[in-house]
Each structure stands twice: as structure tokens, then as C-alpha cells.
């Protein structure tokens, strides 16, 4: 897979969990707007990815179908409104394009847009004490 036409940045993703249909703008993305839907389901482990080739495994917390009316876009079955600015920022789409997707040039009326919400695994960052103990352990074993 190449992220540019001239082949300057050729990369391939390693084998693993399925990749999301679209890339995210950062590895800590919480939401992903998919204008043409997806077969991915809730609680499935997937890899979010960036165009630079970085990938990270996350779990799908929720999958929200999107309905459009005169007031804008709404997540069907969700008791509160999605943070649309954050969805747009994580996805890399313009906010106005997402909220008015049915009138977009690339919209397909036969496909149901969805928003995936992600649950990131807890990553333990070593404290200063842990680093010091690791250093002392290495020194002891020399």
C-alpha cells in the first residue's frame, strides 16, 4: 500500500487485526466517521491507522448509524449527541461535510453512514521509580 503516487513512502501493514476502512488523524482517536458504512461490529478488535503507516489495536466500543434531518446529523440509538467537532477532527473530514453528508458530491444514498467509537487499551507508562529500579537491576546483573 502506498500513501503517495510517486512511491516515496511505500509501506505495508503487518498481519494482525482487521484495519478500519479509513485512516485516522492521530493514534488517540476516539471516533471515526465512515460515510459508506462498515461490516465491523461492536467489541471487535481492529487496528486504526494513519497514512504514515502507524497502526494501533483498539476495540470498537460502539457503532452508531447516522440519520440526517433538518437539524443536522444524529446518532441513532444514542441517548446524547455525538461530539461532532471531535468526530471531524479524528476522521480528518470537515465538520460541515459530515453534518451535511447527504448533499455532498460523494454521498451514496444507498449506504448508511456510521460513526465508530473506540476503546483504547490501558498503557502503563513507567514511573521514575520503575525506571530507577530497572537501571539498578541492570547494574546488579553486569
JSON list of C-alpha atoms in Angstrom, two decimals:
[
{"chain": "A", "resi": 1, "resn": "UNK", "atom": "CA", "xyz": [0.00, 0.00, 0.00]},
{"chain": "A", "resi": 2, "resn": "UNK", "atom": "CA", "xyz": [1.36, 3.40, -0.86]},
{"chain": "A", "resi": 3, "resn": "UNK", "atom": "CA", "xyz": [0.28, 6.70, 0.56]},
{"chain": "A", "resi": 4, "resn": "UNK", "atom": "CA", "xyz": [1.60, 8.73, -2.34]},
{"chain": "A", "resi": 5, "resn": "UNK", "atom": "CA", "xyz": [1.53, 8.35, -6.11]},
{"chain": "A", "resi": 6, "resn": "UNK", "atom": "CA", "xyz": [5.28, 8.51, -6.74]},
{"chain": "A", "resi": 7, "resn": "UNK", "atom": "CA", "xyz": [6.12, 5.69, -4.32]},
{"chain": "A", "resi": 8, "resn": "UNK", "atom": "CA", "xyz": [8.23, 7.78, -1.94]},
{"chain": "A", "resi": 9, "resn": "UNK", "atom": "CA", "xyz": [6.60, 6.31, 1.13]},
{"chain": "A", "resi": 10, "resn": "UNK", "atom": "CA", "xyz": [5.83, 2.68, 0.33]},
{"chain": "A", "resi": 11, "resn": "UNK", "atom": "CA", "xyz": [4.82, 0.60, 3.33]},
{"chain": "A", "resi": 12, "resn": "UNK", "atom": "CA", "xyz": [2.84, -2.49, 4.15]},
{"chain": "A", "resi": 13, "resn": "UNK", "atom": "CA", "xyz": [0.86, -3.23, 7.26]},
{"chain": "A", "resi": 14, "resn": "UNK", "atom": "CA", "xyz": [1.91, -6.26, 9.29]},
{"chain": "A", "resi": 15, "resn": "UNK", "atom": "CA", "xyz": [-0.56, -9.12, 9.70]},
{"chain": "A", "resi": 16, "resn": "UNK", "atom": "CA", "xyz": [-2.98, -8.73, 12.57]},
{"chain": "A", "resi": 17, "resn": "UNK", "atom": "CA", "xyz": [-6.44, -7.47, 13.40]},
{"chain": "A", "resi": 18, "resn": "UNK", "atom": "CA", "xyz": [-8.53, -6.03, 10.55]},
{"chain": "A", "resi": 19, "resn": "UNK", "atom": "CA", "xyz": [-7.90, -2.42, 9.58]},
{"chain": "A", "resi": 20, "resn": "UNK", "atom": "CA", "xyz": [-10.56, 0.28, 9.65]},
{"chain": "A", "resi": 21, "resn": "UNK", "atom": "CA", "xyz": [-11.84, 1.41, 6.26]},
{"chain": "A", "resi": 22, "resn": "UNK", "atom": "CA", "xyz": [-10.45, 4.95, 6.62]},
{"chain": "A", "resi": 23, "resn": "UNK", "atom": "CA", "xyz": [-7.39, 6.34, 8.35]},
{"chain": "A", "resi": 24, "resn": "UNK", "atom": "CA", "xyz": [-7.46, 8.48, 11.50]},
{"chain": "A", "resi": 25, "resn": "UNK", "atom": "CA", "xyz": [-5.56, 11.71, 12.08]},
{"chain": "A", "resi": 26, "resn": "UNK", "atom": "CA", "xyz": [-3.90, 10.55, 15.34]},
{"chain": "A", "resi": 27, "resn": "UNK", "atom": "CA", "xyz": [-3.35, 7.32, 17.23]},
{"chain": "A", "resi": 28, "resn": "UNK", "atom": "CA", "xyz": [-5.51, 8.50, 20.16]},
{"chain": "A", "resi": 29, "resn": "UNK", "atom": "CA", "xyz": [-8.63, 8.97, 18.00]},
{"chain": "A", "resi": 30, "resn": "UNK", "atom": "CA", "xyz": [-11.89, 8.20, 19.79]},
{"chain": "A", "resi": 31, "resn": "UNK", "atom": "CA", "xyz": [-14.24, 8.37, 16.79]},
{"chain": "A", "resi": 32, "resn": "UNK", "atom": "CA", "xyz": [-14.20, 7.55, 13.08]},
{"chain": "A", "resi": 33, "resn": "UNK", "atom": "CA", "xyz": [-16.87, 8.68, 10.59]},
{"chain": "A", "resi": 34, "resn": "UNK", "atom": "CA", "xyz": [-17.38, 6.09, 7.84]},
{"chain": "A", "resi": 35, "resn": "UNK", "atom": "CA", "xyz": [-19.58, 7.61, 5.10]},
{"chain": "A", "resi": 36, "resn": "UNK", "atom": "CA", "xyz": [-20.26, 4.27, 3.39]},
{"chain": "A", "resi": 37, "resn": "UNK", "atom": "CA", "xyz": [-20.78, 2.11, 6.48]},
{"chain": "A", "resi": 38, "resn": "UNK", "atom": "CA", "xyz": [-18.73, -0.88, 7.58]},
{"chain": "A", "resi": 39, "resn": "UNK", "atom": "CA", "xyz": [-19.05, -4.58, 8.38]},
{"chain": "A", "resi": 40, "resn": "UNK", "atom": "CA", "xyz": [-17.04, -4.12, 11.60]},
{"chain": "A", "resi": 41, "resn": "UNK", "atom": "CA", "xyz": [-19.08, -4.76, 14.76]},
{"chain": "A", "resi": 42, "resn": "UNK", "atom": "CA", "xyz": [-19.15, -3.68, 18.41]},
{"chain": "A", "resi": 43, "resn": "UNK", "atom": "CA", "xyz": [-16.49, -5.31, 20.68]},
{"chain": "A", "resi": 44, "resn": "UNK", "atom": "CA", "xyz": [-14.39, -6.32, 17.68]},
{"chain": "A", "resi": 45, "resn": "UNK", "atom": "CA", "xyz": [-10.64, -5.73, 17.92]},
{"chain": "A", "resi": 46, "resn": "UNK", "atom": "CA", "xyz": [-9.45, -3.64, 14.96]},
{"chain": "A", "resi": 47, "resn": "UNK", "atom": "CA", "xyz": [-6.45, -1.56, 14.01]},
{"chain": "A", "resi": 48, "resn": "UNK", "atom": "CA", "xyz": [-6.76, 2.15, 13.47]},
{"chain": "A", "resi": 49, "resn": "UNK", "atom": "CA", "xyz": [-4.11, 3.50, 11.13]},
{"chain": "A", "resi": 50, "resn": "UNK", "atom": "CA", "xyz": [-2.59, 6.70, 9.87]},
{"chain": "A", "resi": 51, "resn": "UNK", "atom": "CA", "xyz": [-1.42, 7.48, 6.35]},
{"chain": "A", "resi": 52, "resn": "UNK", "atom": "CA", "xyz": [2.15, 7.47, 7.68]},
{"chain": "A", "resi": 53, "resn": "UNK", "atom": "CA", "xyz": [1.87, 3.70, 8.24]},
{"chain": "A", "resi": 54, "resn": "UNK", "atom": "CA", "xyz": [1.43, 3.70, 12.03]},
{"chain": "A", "resi": 55, "resn": "UNK", "atom": "CA", "xyz": [-1.24, 1.34, 13.34]},
{"chain": "A", "resi": 56, "resn": "UNK", "atom": "CA", "xyz": [-2.67, 0.58, 16.79]},
{"chain": "A", "resi": 57, "resn": "UNK", "atom": "CA", "xyz": [-5.07, -2.10, 18.02]},
{"chain": "A", "resi": 58, "resn": "UNK", "atom": "CA", "xyz": [-8.25, -0.85, 19.68]},
{"chain": "A", "resi": 59, "resn": "UNK", "atom": "CA", "xyz": [-11.69, -2.25, 20.47]},
{"chain": "A", "resi": 60, "resn": "UNK", "atom": "CA", "xyz": [-14.88, -0.91, 18.95]},
{"chain": "A", "resi": 61, "resn": "UNK", "atom": "CA", "xyz": [-16.89, 0.45, 21.88]},
{"chain": "A", "resi": 62, "resn": "UNK", "atom": "CA", "xyz": [-19.96, 1.30, 19.80]},
{"chain": "A", "resi": 63, "resn": "UNK", "atom": "CA", "xyz": [-21.17, 1.56, 16.23]},
{"chain": "A", "resi": 64, "resn": "UNK", "atom": "CA", "xyz": [-23.67, 4.37, 15.66]},
{"chain": "A", "resi": 65, "resn": "UNK", "atom": "CA", "xyz": [-25.73, 4.60, 12.45]},
{"chain": "A", "resi": 66, "resn": "UNK", "atom": "CA", "xyz": [-26.20, 8.23, 11.45]},
{"chain": "A", "resi": 67, "resn": "UNK", "atom": "CA", "xyz": [-29.54, 9.78, 10.49]},
{"chain": "A", "resi": 68, "resn": "UNK", "atom": "CA", "xyz": [-29.88, 13.19, 8.85]},
{"chain": "A", "resi": 69, "resn": "UNK", "atom": "CA", "xyz": [-32.73, 15.69, 9.15]},
{"chain": "A", "resi": 70, "resn": "UNK", "atom": "CA", "xyz": [-33.23, 19.47, 9.05]},
{"chain": "A", "resi": 71, "resn": "UNK", "atom": "CA", "xyz": [-31.34, 19.94, 12.35]},
{"chain": "A", "resi": 72, "resn": "UNK", "atom": "CA", "xyz": [-28.27, 18.02, 11.11]},
{"chain": "A", "resi": 73, "resn": "UNK", "atom": "CA", "xyz": [-26.77, 14.62, 11.86]},
{"chain": "A", "resi": 74, "resn": "UNK", "atom": "CA", "xyz": [-27.83, 12.39, 14.77]},
{"chain": "A", "resi": 75, "resn": "UNK", "atom": "CA", "xyz": [-26.59, 9.06, 16.08]},
{"chain": "A", "resi": 76, "resn": "UNK", "atom": "CA", "xyz": [-29.49, 6.58, 16.06]},
{"chain": "A", "resi": 77, "resn": "UNK", "atom": "CA", "xyz": [-29.95, 4.86, 19.43]},
{"chain": "A", "resi": 78, "resn": "UNK", "atom": "CA", "xyz": [-27.55, 7.11, 21.35]},
{"chain": "A", "resi": 79, "resn": "UNK", "atom": "CA", "xyz": [-29.05, 8.99, 24.29]},
{"chain": "A", "resi": 80, "resn": "UNK", "atom": "CA", "xyz": [-26.79, 12.04, 23.90]},
{"chain": "A", "resi": 81, "resn": "UNK", "atom": "CA", "xyz": [-25.40, 13.87, 20.90]},
{"chain": "A", "resi": 82, "resn": "UNK", "atom": "CA", "xyz": [-22.03, 12.86, 19.45]},
{"chain": "A", "resi": 83, "resn": "UNK", "atom": "CA", "xyz": [-19.21, 15.42, 19.81]},
{"chain": "A", "resi": 84, "resn": "UNK", "atom": "CA", "xyz": [-19.20, 16.23, 16.09]},
{"chain": "A", "resi": 85, "resn": "UNK", "atom": "CA", "xyz": [-16.17, 18.54, 16.26]},
{"chain": "A", "resi": 86, "resn": "UNK", "atom": "CA", "xyz": [-14.12, 15.68, 17.76]},
{"chain": "A", "resi": 87, "resn": "UNK", "atom": "CA", "xyz": [-15.51, 13.21, 15.18]},
{"chain": "A", "resi": 88, "resn": "UNK", "atom": "CA", "xyz": [-14.45, 15.56, 12.37]},
{"chain": "A", "resi": 89, "resn": "UNK", "atom": "CA", "xyz": [-11.02, 16.17, 13.89]},
{"chain": "A", "resi": 90, "resn": "UNK", "atom": "CA", "xyz": [-10.31, 12.45, 14.46]},
{"chain": "A", "resi": 91, "resn": "UNK", "atom": "CA", "xyz": [-11.54, 11.48, 10.99]},
{"chain": "A", "resi": 92, "resn": "UNK", "atom": "CA", "xyz": [-9.93, 14.32, 9.06]},
{"chain": "A", "resi": 93, "resn": "UNK", "atom": "CA", "xyz": [-13.18, 15.45, 7.43]},
{"chain": "A", "resi": 94, "resn": "UNK", "atom": "CA", "xyz": [-14.57, 18.97, 7.52]},
{"chain": "A", "resi": 95, "resn": "UNK", "atom": "CA", "xyz": [-17.33, 19.37, 10.11]},
{"chain": "A", "resi": 96, "resn": "UNK", "atom": "CA", "xyz": [-19.72, 20.87, 7.55]},
{"chain": "A", "resi": 97, "resn": "UNK", "atom": "CA", "xyz": [-19.15, 17.92, 5.20]},
{"chain": "A", "resi": 98, "resn": "UNK", "atom": "CA", "xyz": [-20.09, 15.41, 7.92]},
{"chain": "A", "resi": 99, "resn": "UNK", "atom": "CA", "xyz": [-23.18, 17.28, 9.14]},
{"chain": "A", "resi": 100, "resn": "UNK", "atom": "CA", "xyz": [-24.46, 17.77, 5.57]},
{"chain": "A", "resi": 101, "resn": "UNK", "atom": "CA", "xyz": [-23.26, 14.45, 4.11]},
{"chain": "A", "resi": 102, "resn": "UNK", "atom": "CA", "xyz": [-26.44, 13.61, 2.12]},
{"chain": "A", "resi": 103, "resn": "UNK", "atom": "CA", "xyz": [-25.81, 16.74, 0.00]},
{"chain": "A", "resi": 104, "resn": "UNK", "atom": "CA", "xyz": [-22.10, 16.01, -0.52]},
{"chain": "A", "resi": 105, "resn": "UNK", "atom": "CA", "xyz": [-20.88, 15.20, -4.04]},
{"chain": "A", "resi": 106, "resn": "UNK", "atom": "CA", "xyz": [-19.53, 11.79, -2.94]},
{"chain": "A", "resi": 107, "resn": "UNK", "atom": "CA", "xyz": [-22.58, 10.73, -0.90]},
{"chain": "A", "resi": 108, "resn": "UNK", "atom": "CA", "xyz": [-24.22, 7.43, -1.80]},
{"chain": "A", "resi": 109, "resn": "UNK", "atom": "CA", "xyz": [-27.92, 7.34, -0.85]},
{"chain": "A", "resi": 110, "resn": "UNK", "atom": "CA", "xyz": [-27.85, 3.53, -0.72]},
{"chain": "A", "resi": 111, "resn": "UNK", "atom": "CA", "xyz": [-25.21, 3.36, 2.03]},
{"chain": "A", "resi": 112, "resn": "UNK", "atom": "CA", "xyz": [-25.78, 4.06, 5.74]},
{"chain": "A", "resi": 113, "resn": "UNK", "atom": "CA", "xyz": [-23.07, 6.32, 7.25]},
{"chain": "A", "resi": 114, "resn": "UNK", "atom": "CA", "xyz": [-21.82, 5.22, 10.68]},
{"chain": "A", "resi": 115, "resn": "UNK", "atom": "CA", "xyz": [-19.54, 6.50, 13.42]},
{"chain": "A", "resi": 116, "resn": "UNK", "atom": "CA", "xyz": [-17.29, 4.04, 15.24]},
{"chain": "A", "resi": 117, "resn": "UNK", "atom": "CA", "xyz": [-16.40, 4.81, 18.84]},
{"chain": "A", "resi": 118, "resn": "UNK", "atom": "CA", "xyz": [-13.15, 3.26, 20.07]},
{"chain": "A", "resi": 119, "resn": "UNK", "atom": "CA", "xyz": [-11.92, 1.93, 23.43]},
{"chain": "A", "resi": 120, "resn": "UNK", "atom": "CA", "xyz": [-8.15, 2.19, 23.74]},
{"chain": "A", "resi": 121, "resn": "UNK", "atom": "CA", "xyz": [-6.22, -0.35, 25.83]},
{"chain": "A", "resi": 122, "resn": "UNK", "atom": "CA", "xyz": [-4.67, 0.93, 29.03]},
{"chain": "A", "resi": 123, "resn": "UNK", "atom": "CA", "xyz": [-0.98, 1.58, 28.53]},
{"chain": "A", "resi": 124, "resn": "UNK", "atom": "CA", "xyz": [1.10, 1.63, 31.69]},
{"chain": "A", "resi": 125, "resn": "UNK", "atom": "CA", "xyz": [3.78, 4.30, 31.49]},
{"chain": "A", "resi": 126, "resn": "UNK", "atom": "CA", "xyz": [6.77, 3.56, 33.71]},
{"chain": "A", "resi": 127, "resn": "UNK", "atom": "CA", "xyz": [7.22, 5.91, 36.65]},
{"chain": "A", "resi": 128, "resn": "UNK", "atom": "CA", "xyz": [10.54, 7.37, 37.68]},
{"chain": "A", "resi": 129, "resn": "UNK", "atom": "CA", "xyz": [10.77, 4.78, 40.46]},
{"chain": "A", "resi": 130, "resn": "UNK", "atom": "CA", "xyz": [10.21, 1.91, 37.99]},
{"chain": "A", "resi": 131, "resn": "UNK", "atom": "CA", "xyz": [12.91, 3.26, 35.67]},
{"chain": "A", "resi": 132, "resn": "UNK", "atom": "CA", "xyz": [15.36, 3.61, 38.56]},
{"chain": "A", "resi": 133, "resn": "UNK", "atom": "CA", "xyz": [14.68, 0.04, 39.69]},
{"chain": "A", "resi": 134, "resn": "UNK", "atom": "CA", "xyz": [15.22, -1.24, 36.13]},
{"chain": "A", "resi": 135, "resn": "UNK", "atom": "CA", "xyz": [18.54, 0.60, 35.97]},
{"chain": "A", "resi": 136, "resn": "UNK", "atom": "CA", "xyz": [19.62, -0.82, 39.35]},
{"chain": "A", "resi": 137, "resn": "UNK", "atom": "CA", "xyz": [18.63, -4.33, 38.20]},
{"chain": "A", "resi": 138, "resn": "UNK", "atom": "CA", "xyz": [20.74, -3.95, 35.04]},
{"chain": "A", "resi": 139, "resn": "UNK", "atom": "CA", "xyz": [23.72, -2.69, 37.08]},
{"chain": "A", "resi": 140, "resn": "UNK", "atom": "CA", "xyz": [23.36, -5.59, 39.53]},
{"chain": "A", "resi": 141, "resn": "UNK", "atom": "CA", "xyz": [23.39, -8.14, 36.69]},
{"chain": "A", "resi": 142, "resn": "UNK", "atom": "CA", "xyz": [26.53, -6.82, 34.99]}
]
